[in-house]
């Protein structure tokens, strides 16, 4: 499956654009603040109904001053289909093949997506919540039902936490909610373990290839309680009642990144963190392909920004071998290797998208003017 | 100061579930303009509801038949089996199948700490009172298969542990006569997990 055409009207800063991407690599070039990432968000809304950067309200997706926005996506492949998403202040209406649909899963079965945003990098060294978010994304992309199970888990958790806040806790009632929680947690943890098992070898291979065999990386699932959650919670009964909240469970699990055998949390440089996260995304993509026979869209926002040319080259090589439709935003083509033979280049400027040109032509053009660009770029993006 | 009867009636209608201000206005205008007869009939019916309908003292089903409902008064039912349901509507749905010939117990809700509903807010104490004075040998827990319904069933199962009564839970799975493709995802997953041998 790949995106053949995307139309977006009044979406963020995009007034009215049409994008006809190549089945392979697509580069979205433009200065900061001109709408490259918004274009990735538009693609993500067309493919998964959600932008790659989470928003609080739908209205955040609509061009300032407008009341509604429309995204139309055409997908080509063995069974082509179209998706239309209409956004207004009240909500979102989705049409699949021109028929209204309310099932959010109808689309997730047809198309998958893997995305990278620079904010993902914080997961390596940041809080466990950020790593859990990545883990949940991976698990949900392998098992579409996971989101439903997780919602159910969160529901039990809310009820149980409220129960623990009561001045007098009925112990039999608490134990009932503990059992429901443990049953629900078991499904979540099993899915996470299986998902990590699916991506393990791809991930280790990815770290090695992206770092030119300089790094070895491992992922370890760290559940908040090893073994029987119900039994462990029973033991914490007194403490839980004192702290008035559930102290163990999938909502507190962690995912450990290790680098050459040491926890990356304390030792990784920014560049190394980038390698680990990108390897994770690529592993996710390969696992979805192997497990669900879906070839996901790959959306990479500002991925080459901080990479040195060798690293950028290796990344593009790996991406190229994935043979999946890819969208990469960057401020300069010269950040990419010179012998790059990519698909299409789109220039994004002031919320408009120029028609595509072949990559090598664009590169020749830019090489010609790159000296000037070098001197005039204030933020030193080169 | 007397109330404006129109506005006052609208406000009362609007307290009903599923009825907003606009629908309430429509209903009131209909009664005034087109069907004044209905006002009398409705008032009478409502008064009867208030005076005659009460909870059955045994199973807590709503009834207009006095202290005990028609099911609890029946002599042809199997007094060894008791089915516990959360709501009146659930009892009605089970009764409509005419398959179950035991007795019922309506809890009037499920455990939900978020809504402030605990065991003391449900008709649980009276359930155990009933067990003391009867020959019940099996209790079927037919609370809904939601998070709260499961917790309620588990709560009762634990409390019933020392009663030497067989406790069962209703099965859940794919709808009979329906295509698998129309079953929702969680039901389908559950039906797979709880599959049985022949």
Coordinates of C-alpha atoms in Angstrom, one line a residue:
Chain A
X1 CA 0.0 0.0 0.0
X2 CA 1.3 3.5 -0.7
X3 CA -0.1 7.0 -0.8
X4 CA -0.7 8.0 -4.4
X5 CA -2.3 11.4 -3.8
X6 CA -2.9 13.6 -0.9
X7 CA -5.1 16.7 -0.9
X8 CA -5.2 19.0 2.2
X9 CA -7.3 22.1 2.6
X10 CA -7.0 24.5 5.5
X11 CA -4.9 22.0 7.4
X12 CA -2.6 23.8 9.9
X13 CA -0.7 26.3 7.7
X14 CA -1.4 24.4 4.4
X15 CA -4.1 26.4 2.6
X16 CA -4.7 24.0 -0.3
X17 CA -2.2 21.5 -1.4
X18 CA -2.0 18.5 -3.7
X19 CA 0.9 16.0 -3.2
X20 CA 1.6 13.2 -5.7
X21 CA 4.4 11.3 -3.9
X22 CA 6.6 8.5 -5.4
X23 CA 6.1 5.0 -4.1
X24 CA 9.7 5.1 -2.7
X25 CA 11.5 8.0 -1.0
X26 CA 10.0 11.5 -0.9
X27 CA 11.9 14.5 0.4
X28 CA 10.1 17.5 1.7
X29 CA 12.4 20.5 1.7
X30 CA 11.9 23.9 3.1
X31 CA 12.9 26.3 5.7
X32 CA 11.7 26.0 9.3
X33 CA 8.1 27.1 9.9
X34 CA 7.0 26.7 6.3
X35 CA 4.9 23.6 6.8
X36 CA 7.1 20.5 6.2
X37 CA 6.0 18.8 9.5
X38 CA 2.4 19.9 8.9
X39 CA 2.5 18.1 5.6
X40 CA 3.7 14.9 7.5
X41 CA 0.8 15.5 9.9
X42 CA -1.6 15.7 7.0
X43 CA -0.3 12.4 5.6
X44 CA -0.7 10.8 9.0
X45 CA -4.3 12.0 9.4
X46 CA -5.0 10.6 5.9
X47 CA -3.4 7.2 6.9
X48 CA -4.2 6.8 10.6
X49 CA -6.6 9.7 11.4
X50 CA -4.0 11.1 13.9
X51 CA -1.2 13.6 13.3
X52 CA 2.3 12.5 14.2
X53 CA 2.5 15.2 16.9
X54 CA -0.4 14.8 19.3
X55 CA -2.8 17.7 19.7
X56 CA -5.3 18.4 22.4
X57 CA -8.1 19.7 20.2
X58 CA -9.1 19.1 16.6
X59 CA -9.2 22.9 16.2
X60 CA -5.4 22.9 16.6
X61 CA -5.3 21.1 13.2
X62 CA -7.4 23.7 11.4
X63 CA -5.8 26.7 9.6
X64 CA -6.0 29.7 11.9
X65 CA -9.2 31.7 11.2
X66 CA -10.9 28.8 9.4
X67 CA -13.7 26.6 10.8
X68 CA -13.0 23.4 9.0
X69 CA -10.4 21.4 7.2
X70 CA -10.4 18.5 4.8
X71 CA -7.9 15.8 4.0
X72 CA -8.4 13.4 1.0
X73 CA -5.9 10.5 0.6
X74 CA -5.8 8.0 -2.3
X75 CA -3.9 4.8 -1.6
X76 CA -2.7 2.5 -4.4
X77 CA -1.8 -1.2 -4.1
X78 CA -3.5 -4.5 -4.5
X79 CA -6.8 -3.1 -3.3
X80 CA -6.8 0.7 -3.7
X81 CA -8.9 2.8 -1.4
X82 CA -9.6 6.4 -0.5
X83 CA -9.8 8.1 2.8
X84 CA -11.5 11.5 3.5
X85 CA -11.2 13.2 6.8
X86 CA -13.3 16.2 7.5
X87 CA -12.3 18.2 10.6
X88 CA -14.3 20.9 12.3
X89 CA -14.6 22.3 15.7
X90 CA -17.0 19.6 16.8
X91 CA -15.0 16.6 15.7
X92 CA -13.9 14.5 12.8
X93 CA -15.8 12.7 10.2
X94 CA -14.2 9.9 8.3
X95 CA -15.2 8.4 5.0
X96 CA -13.5 5.2 3.7
X97 CA -14.1 4.6 0.0
X98 CA -16.6 7.4 0.1
X99 CA -18.7 5.7 2.8
X100 CA -19.0 7.1 6.3
X101 CA -17.2 4.9 8.9
X102 CA -17.1 5.1 12.6
X103 CA -14.8 2.2 13.2
X104 CA -11.4 3.6 13.9
X105 CA -9.9 0.2 13.2
X106 CA -11.3 -0.1 9.7
X107 CA -8.3 1.9 8.5
X108 CA -5.7 0.5 10.7
X109 CA -6.2 -2.9 9.1
X110 CA -5.5 -1.5 5.6
X111 CA -2.6 0.7 6.3
X112 CA 0.1 1.0 9.0
X113 CA 2.5 3.8 9.7
X114 CA 5.7 4.4 11.5
X115 CA 6.8 7.9 12.4
X116 CA 9.7 9.6 13.9
X117 CA 9.6 13.1 15.5
X118 CA 12.6 14.7 17.2
X119 CA 10.6 14.7 20.5
X120 CA 11.0 10.9 20.4
X121 CA 14.7 11.3 21.2
X122 CA 13.9 12.4 24.7
X123 CA 12.8 8.8 25.5
X124 CA 16.3 7.4 25.7
X125 CA 17.3 9.6 28.6
X126 CA 13.9 10.9 29.8
X127 CA 11.1 9.6 32.0
X128 CA 9.8 6.0 31.7
X129 CA 6.5 7.4 30.5
X130 CA 8.1 8.5 27.2
X131 CA 9.6 5.0 26.7
X132 CA 6.2 3.4 27.5
X133 CA 4.7 5.5 24.8
X134 CA 7.1 4.2 22.2
X135 CA 6.5 0.6 23.5
X136 CA 2.8 1.1 23.2
X137 CA 3.0 2.5 19.7
X138 CA 5.0 -0.5 18.6
X139 CA 2.7 -3.0 20.3
X140 CA -0.4 -1.3 18.9
X141 CA 1.1 -1.3 15.4
X142 CA 1.6 -5.1 15.6
X143 CA -1.6 -5.9 17.4
X144 CA -4.4 -3.5 16.4
X145 CA -6.6 -4.7 19.3
X146 CA -4.0 -3.6 21.8
X147 CA -5.4 -0.1 22.1
X148 CA -8.8 -1.5 23.1
X149 CA -7.2 -3.7 25.8
X150 CA -5.2 -0.8 27.0
X151 CA -8.3 1.4 27.3
X152 CA -9.9 -1.3 29.4
X153 CA -6.9 -1.5 31.6
X154 CA -6.9 2.2 32.2
X155 CA -10.6 2.0 33.1
X156 CA -10.0 -0.6 35.8
X157 CA -7.0 1.4 37.0
X158 CA -9.1 4.5 37.5
X159 CA -11.7 2.6 39.4
X160 CA -9.1 0.9 41.6
X161 CA -7.3 4.1 42.3
X162 CA -10.5 5.8 43.3
X163 CA -11.3 2.9 45.6
X164 CA -7.9 3.3 47.3
X165 CA -8.6 6.9 48.0
X166 CA -11.7 6.1 50.0
X167 CA -11.3 6.6 53.8
X168 CA -12.5 3.1 54.5
X169 CA -11.5 0.5 51.9
X170 CA -13.6 -2.7 51.6
X171 CA -10.9 -5.3 51.3
X172 CA -13.0 -7.8 49.4
X173 CA -14.0 -5.1 47.0
X174 CA -10.3 -4.1 46.6
X175 CA -9.3 -7.7 45.9
X176 CA -12.1 -7.9 43.3
X177 CA -10.7 -4.9 41.4
X178 CA -7.2 -6.2 41.9
X179 CA -8.2 -9.4 40.1
X180 CA -9.8 -7.6 37.2
X181 CA -6.7 -5.3 37.0
X182 CA -4.4 -8.3 37.0
X183 CA -6.3 -10.1 34.3
X184 CA -6.3 -7.0 32.1
X185 CA -2.6 -6.3 32.9
X186 CA -1.7 -9.8 31.9
X187 CA -3.0 -9.3 28.3
X188 CA -1.1 -5.9 28.1
X189 CA 2.2 -7.4 29.3
X190 CA 1.9 -10.5 27.1
X191 CA 1.3 -8.3 24.0
X192 CA 4.3 -6.0 25.0
X193 CA 6.6 -9.0 25.5
X194 CA 5.6 -10.5 22.2
X195 CA 6.0 -7.2 20.4
X196 CA 9.5 -6.8 21.7
X197 CA 10.3 -10.3 20.7
X198 CA 9.2 -9.5 17.2
X199 CA 11.4 -6.5 16.9
X200 CA 14.5 -7.8 18.8
X201 CA 16.6 -9.0 16.0
X202 CA 15.6 -6.2 13.7
X203 CA 16.5 -3.7 16.4
X204 CA 19.9 -5.1 17.1
X205 CA 20.7 -5.3 13.4
X206 CA 19.5 -1.7 13.0
X207 CA 21.7 -0.3 15.7
X208 CA 24.7 -2.1 14.2
X209 CA 24.0 -0.9 10.7
X210 CA 23.1 2.7 11.6
X211 CA 26.3 3.0 13.6
X212 CA 28.6 1.2 11.2
X213 CA 29.0 -1.6 13.7
X214 CA 30.3 0.8 16.3
X215 CA 27.5 0.2 18.7
X216 CA 25.5 -2.7 20.0
X217 CA 22.1 -2.0 21.4
X218 CA 19.6 -4.1 23.4
X219 CA 16.1 -3.6 24.5
X220 CA 14.9 -5.0 27.8
X221 CA 11.4 -5.0 29.1
X222 CA 11.2 -4.0 32.7
X223 CA 7.8 -4.9 34.1
X224 CA 7.0 -3.1 37.3
X225 CA 6.3 -6.5 38.9
X226 CA 7.9 -9.7 37.9
X227 CA 5.6 -12.6 38.1
X228 CA 2.0 -12.7 39.4
X229 CA 0.7 -9.1 39.6
X230 CA -2.2 -10.0 41.8
X231 CA 0.1 -11.7 44.4
X232 CA 2.5 -8.7 44.3
X233 CA -0.3 -6.2 44.8
X234 CA -1.7 -8.2 47.7
X235 CA 1.7 -7.8 49.4
X236 CA 1.6 -4.1 48.9
X237 CA -1.8 -3.7 50.3
X238 CA -0.8 -1.6 53.3
X239 CA 1.5 0.7 51.3
X240 CA -1.1 1.1 48.6
X241 CA -3.7 2.3 51.0
X242 CA -1.2 4.7 52.6
X243 CA -0.2 6.1 49.2
X244 CA -3.8 5.9 47.9
X245 CA -2.8 4.6 44.4
X246 CA -2.0 1.5 42.5
X247 CA 1.8 1.0 42.8
X248 CA 2.4 -1.8 40.3
X249 CA 1.1 -2.6 36.8
X250 CA 1.7 -2.0 33.1
X251 CA 1.2 1.8 33.6
X252 CA 4.5 1.7 35.5
X253 CA 6.5 -0.6 33.3
X254 CA 9.7 0.5 31.7
X255 CA 11.7 -0.3 28.6
X256 CA 15.5 -0.2 29.0
X257 CA 17.7 0.9 26.2
X258 CA 21.2 -0.4 26.6
X259 CA 24.3 0.6 24.7
X260 CA 27.3 -1.6 24.5
X261 CA 26.0 -3.5 27.5
X262 CA 25.4 -0.4 29.7
X263 CA 22.1 1.4 30.3
X264 CA 21.9 4.1 27.7
X265 CA 19.9 6.3 30.0
X266 CA 23.1 7.6 31.7
X267 CA 25.7 7.2 29.0
X268 CA 24.2 7.9 25.5
X269 CA 25.2 11.0 23.6
X270 CA 22.5 12.8 21.5
X271 CA 23.8 11.2 18.4
X272 CA 23.8 7.8 19.9
X273 CA 20.2 8.3 21.2
X274 CA 19.2 9.2 17.7
X275 CA 20.7 5.9 16.4
X276 CA 18.8 3.9 19.1
X277 CA 15.5 5.6 18.4
X278 CA 15.8 5.3 14.6
X279 CA 16.8 1.7 14.9
X280 CA 13.7 1.2 17.0
X281 CA 11.5 2.8 14.4
X282 CA 13.0 0.8 11.6
X283 CA 12.6 -2.4 13.6
X284 CA 9.0 -1.5 14.2
X285 CA 8.5 -1.1 10.5
X286 CA 10.2 -4.4 9.6
X287 CA 8.2 -6.2 12.3
X288 CA 4.9 -4.9 11.0
X289 CA 5.9 -5.9 7.5
X290 CA 6.8 -9.4 8.7
X291 CA 4.0 -9.9 11.1
X292 CA 1.1 -8.3 9.3
X293 CA 2.2 -8.3 5.7
X294 CA 1.6 -4.6 5.6
X295 CA 4.2 -2.2 4.2
X296 CA 3.8 0.8 6.5
X297 CA 4.3 4.4 5.5
X298 CA 7.5 5.8 7.1
X299 CA 7.3 9.4 8.2
X300 CA 10.6 10.9 9.4
X301 CA 10.6 14.4 10.7
X302 CA 13.8 16.3 10.7
X303 CA 15.8 13.1 10.9
X304 CA 19.0 14.1 9.3
X305 CA 19.3 17.4 11.1
X306 CA 21.9 16.5 13.6
X307 CA 23.5 13.5 11.9
X308 CA 26.9 13.8 10.4
X309 CA 27.1 13.0 6.6
X310 CA 28.3 9.4 7.2
X311 CA 25.4 8.7 9.6
X312 CA 22.9 10.3 7.3
X313 CA 24.2 8.2 4.4
X314 CA 23.8 5.0 6.4
X315 CA 20.3 5.9 7.5
X316 CA 19.2 6.6 4.0
X317 CA 20.8 3.3 2.9
X318 CA 18.9 1.4 5.5
X319 CA 15.6 3.2 4.7
X320 CA 16.2 2.5 1.0
X321 CA 16.5 -1.2 1.6
X322 CA 13.2 -1.2 3.5
X323 CA 11.5 -0.6 0.1
X324 CA 8.6 1.2 1.7
X325 CA 7.1 4.6 1.0
X326 CA 9.0 7.1 3.0
X327 CA 8.6 10.8 3.7
X328 CA 11.6 12.7 5.1
X329 CA 11.6 16.4 6.0
X330 CA 14.8 18.4 5.8
X331 CA 15.9 22.0 5.5
X332 CA 18.7 21.3 3.0
X333 CA 19.2 18.7 0.3
X334 CA 22.9 19.0 0.9
X335 CA 22.4 17.3 4.3
X336 CA 21.9 14.2 2.2
X337 CA 24.6 12.2 0.4
X338 CA 25.6 13.5 -3.0
X339 CA 25.1 10.3 -4.9
X340 CA 21.6 10.0 -3.7
X341 CA 19.2 8.6 -6.2
X342 CA 15.9 9.3 -4.4
X343 CA 12.4 9.5 -5.8
X344 CA 10.8 12.9 -5.5
X345 CA 11.6 16.2 -3.9
X346 CA 8.9 18.6 -2.9
X347 CA 9.6 22.1 -1.8
X348 CA 7.4 23.4 1.0
X349 CA 7.2 27.2 1.3
X350 CA 4.7 29.3 3.1
X351 CA 2.1 26.6 3.4
X352 CA 2.3 25.7 -0.3
X353 CA 3.9 22.7 -2.0
X354 CA 5.8 22.9 -5.3
X355 CA 5.5 20.2 -7.9
X356 CA 8.0 17.5 -7.6
X357 CA 11.4 17.4 -9.3
X358 CA 13.8 14.5 -9.5
X359 CA 16.2 14.3 -6.7
X360 CA 19.4 14.5 -8.7
X361 CA 18.2 17.6 -10.5
X362 CA 17.3 19.2 -7.3
X363 CA 20.6 18.3 -5.8
X364 CA 22.5 19.7 -8.8
X365 CA 20.5 22.9 -8.5
X366 CA 21.3 23.2 -4.8
X367 CA 25.0 22.3 -5.3
X368 CA 25.1 25.2 -7.6
X369 CA 23.9 27.6 -5.0
X370 CA 25.1 26.0 -1.9
X371 CA 27.9 28.4 -1.4
X372 CA 25.5 31.2 -1.1
X373 CA 23.2 29.3 1.1
X374 CA 26.1 28.4 3.3
X375 CA 26.9 32.1 4.0
X376 CA 23.3 33.3 4.3
X377 CA 22.0 30.6 6.6
X378 CA 21.8 32.3 10.0
X379 CA 21.2 29.1 12.0
X380 CA 24.0 27.2 10.4
X381 CA 21.7 24.4 9.2
X382 CA 24.4 23.1 6.8
Chain B
X1 CA -45.4 33.1 44.1
X2 CA -46.8 30.5 41.8
X3 CA -44.8 28.7 39.2
X4 CA -45.4 29.1 35.5
X5 CA -47.1 25.8 34.8
X6 CA -45.7 25.5 31.3
X7 CA -42.1 26.2 32.2
X8 CA -42.4 24.0 35.3
X9 CA -43.7 21.0 33.3
X10 CA -41.0 21.5 30.7
X11 CA -38.4 21.4 33.5
X12 CA -39.8 18.2 34.9
X13 CA -39.8 16.5 31.5
X14 CA -36.2 17.6 30.8
X15 CA -35.1 15.7 33.9
X16 CA -35.9 12.4 32.1
X17 CA -33.0 10.5 30.5
X18 CA -32.7 11.2 26.8
X19 CA -34.9 14.3 26.9
X20 CA -33.5 17.7 26.4
X21 CA -35.1 21.1 26.8
X22 CA -36.2 21.2 23.2
X23 CA -37.9 17.8 23.3
X24 CA -39.5 18.7 26.6
X25 CA -41.0 21.8 25.1
X26 CA -42.3 19.8 22.2
X27 CA -43.9 17.2 24.5
X28 CA -45.5 19.9 26.7
X29 CA -46.9 21.9 23.6
X30 CA -48.2 18.6 22.2
X31 CA -50.1 17.9 25.5
X32 CA -51.6 21.4 25.6
X33 CA -52.5 21.9 22.0
X34 CA -53.3 18.5 20.6
X35 CA -53.9 16.0 23.3
X36 CA -55.4 17.5 26.4
X37 CA -57.0 14.1 27.2
X38 CA -53.6 12.6 27.5
X39 CA -52.8 14.9 30.4
X40 CA -55.4 13.2 32.6
X41 CA -54.4 9.7 31.5
X42 CA -50.7 10.5 32.1
X43 CA -51.3 12.0 35.5
X44 CA -53.3 9.0 36.6
X45 CA -50.7 6.6 35.3
X46 CA -47.9 8.4 37.0
X47 CA -49.8 8.5 40.3
X48 CA -50.4 4.7 40.0
X49 CA -46.7 4.3 39.3
X50 CA -45.8 6.1 42.5
X51 CA -48.4 4.4 44.6
X52 CA -48.3 0.8 43.4
X53 CA -44.9 0.1 42.0
X54 CA -42.3 -0.9 44.5
X55 CA -39.3 -3.2 44.8
X56 CA -40.0 -6.8 45.5
X57 CA -39.0 -7.5 49.0
X58 CA -37.1 -10.7 47.9
X59 CA -35.5 -10.1 44.6
X60 CA -35.7 -6.3 44.3
X61 CA -37.3 -6.5 40.9
X62 CA -39.8 -3.7 40.4
X63 CA -43.4 -4.9 40.8
X64 CA -47.0 -3.7 41.1
X65 CA -48.2 -6.9 42.6
X66 CA -47.7 -6.1 46.3
X67 CA -44.7 -7.0 48.5
X68 CA -43.5 -9.8 46.2
X69 CA -43.2 -9.9 42.5
X70 CA -44.9 -12.6 40.3
X71 CA -41.7 -14.4 39.8
X72 CA -40.9 -14.7 43.5
X73 CA -44.5 -15.9 44.1
X74 CA -44.3 -18.6 41.5
X75 CA -44.5 -22.2 42.7
X76 CA -43.4 -23.8 39.5
X77 CA -39.9 -22.3 39.4
X78 CA -36.7 -24.1 40.5
X79 CA -35.9 -22.7 44.0
X80 CA -32.4 -24.2 43.9
X81 CA -31.0 -21.8 41.3
X82 CA -30.6 -18.0 41.8
X83 CA -29.5 -15.7 39.1
X84 CA -27.9 -12.4 40.1
X85 CA -28.3 -9.5 37.7
X86 CA -27.2 -5.9 37.8
X87 CA -30.3 -4.1 36.5
X88 CA -34.0 -4.5 36.0
X89 CA -33.6 -4.5 32.2
X90 CA -31.2 -7.5 32.5
X91 CA -33.8 -9.5 34.3
X92 CA -36.3 -8.6 31.7
X93 CA -34.0 -9.7 28.9
X94 CA -33.3 -13.0 30.6
X95 CA -36.9 -13.6 31.4
X96 CA -37.9 -12.9 27.7
X97 CA -35.9 -16.0 26.7
X98 CA -38.2 -18.2 29.0
X99 CA -35.2 -20.5 29.4
X100 CA -34.3 -19.8 32.9
X101 CA -36.7 -21.2 35.4
X102 CA -34.9 -20.3 38.7
X103 CA -35.2 -17.1 40.7
X104 CA -33.5 -13.8 40.4
X105 CA -31.8 -11.2 42.5
X106 CA -31.4 -7.6 41.2
X107 CA -28.5 -5.7 42.6
X108 CA -29.5 -2.3 41.1
X109 CA -26.1 -1.4 39.9
X110 CA -22.5 -2.6 39.8
X111 CA -19.4 -1.7 41.9
X112 CA -18.0 1.5 40.6
X113 CA -15.8 3.5 43.0
X114 CA -15.6 6.3 40.4
X115 CA -19.4 6.9 40.8
X116 CA -19.2 6.3 44.5
X117 CA -21.0 3.0 44.3
X118 CA -19.7 0.4 46.8
X119 CA -21.1 -2.9 48.1
X120 CA -23.4 -1.1 50.6
X121 CA -25.1 0.7 47.8
X122 CA -26.1 -2.5 46.1
X123 CA -28.7 -5.0 47.2
X124 CA -26.0 -7.4 48.5
X125 CA -26.9 -7.6 52.2
X126 CA -30.4 -8.8 51.3
X127 CA -28.9 -11.4 49.0
X128 CA -27.0 -13.0 51.9
X129 CA -30.2 -12.8 54.0
X130 CA -32.0 -14.8 51.3
X131 CA -29.3 -17.4 51.3
X132 CA -29.7 -18.1 55.0
X133 CA -33.4 -18.9 54.6
X134 CA -33.5 -20.9 51.4
X135 CA -32.4 -24.1 49.7
X136 CA -30.3 -22.4 47.0
X137 CA -27.6 -24.6 45.6
X138 CA -26.3 -22.6 42.7
X139 CA -25.8 -18.9 42.1
X140 CA -25.4 -17.7 38.6
X141 CA -23.6 -14.4 38.4
X142 CA -25.0 -12.6 35.4
X143 CA -23.6 -9.1 35.9
X144 CA -22.4 -7.4 32.7
X145 CA -19.0 -8.3 31.2
X146 CA -17.7 -4.8 31.7
X147 CA -14.8 -3.9 34.0
X148 CA -17.3 -3.0 36.8
X149 CA -19.5 -6.0 36.1
X150 CA -16.6 -8.4 36.3
X151 CA -15.4 -6.8 39.6
X152 CA -18.9 -7.1 41.0
X153 CA -19.1 -10.8 40.0
X154 CA -15.6 -11.4 41.6
X155 CA -16.7 -9.6 44.8
X156 CA -19.8 -11.8 45.1
X157 CA -17.8 -14.9 44.3
X158 CA -15.4 -14.1 47.1
X159 CA -18.1 -13.4 49.6
X160 CA -19.9 -16.6 48.6
X161 CA -16.8 -18.8 49.1
X162 CA -17.8 -20.0 52.5
X163 CA -21.4 -20.7 51.7
X164 CA -21.0 -24.2 50.2
X165 CA -23.0 -23.0 47.2
X166 CA -21.9 -23.6 43.6
X167 CA -21.1 -20.2 42.0
X168 CA -21.1 -19.9 38.2
X169 CA -20.5 -17.0 35.9
X170 CA -22.4 -16.6 32.6
X171 CA -20.3 -17.3 29.5
X172 CA -19.4 -14.6 27.0
X173 CA -18.7 -15.1 23.3
X174 CA -19.9 -14.6 19.8
X175 CA -23.6 -13.9 19.2
X176 CA -25.6 -16.9 18.1
X177 CA -26.8 -16.7 14.6
X178 CA -24.5 -13.9 13.8
X179 CA -21.5 -13.7 11.5
X180 CA -18.2 -13.7 13.2
X181 CA -17.3 -10.6 11.2
X182 CA -19.9 -8.6 12.9
X183 CA -18.8 -9.4 16.5
X184 CA -16.8 -6.7 18.1
X185 CA -13.1 -7.2 18.6
X186 CA -13.0 -7.8 22.3
X187 CA -15.9 -10.3 22.2
X188 CA -14.2 -12.1 19.4
X189 CA -10.8 -12.3 21.2
X190 CA -12.5 -13.4 24.4
X191 CA -14.5 -16.1 22.5
X192 CA -11.1 -17.4 21.2
X193 CA -9.5 -17.4 24.6
X194 CA -12.5 -19.1 26.3
X195 CA -13.0 -21.7 23.5
X196 CA -14.2 -25.1 24.6
X197 CA -13.6 -28.6 23.5
X198 CA -16.3 -30.9 22.2

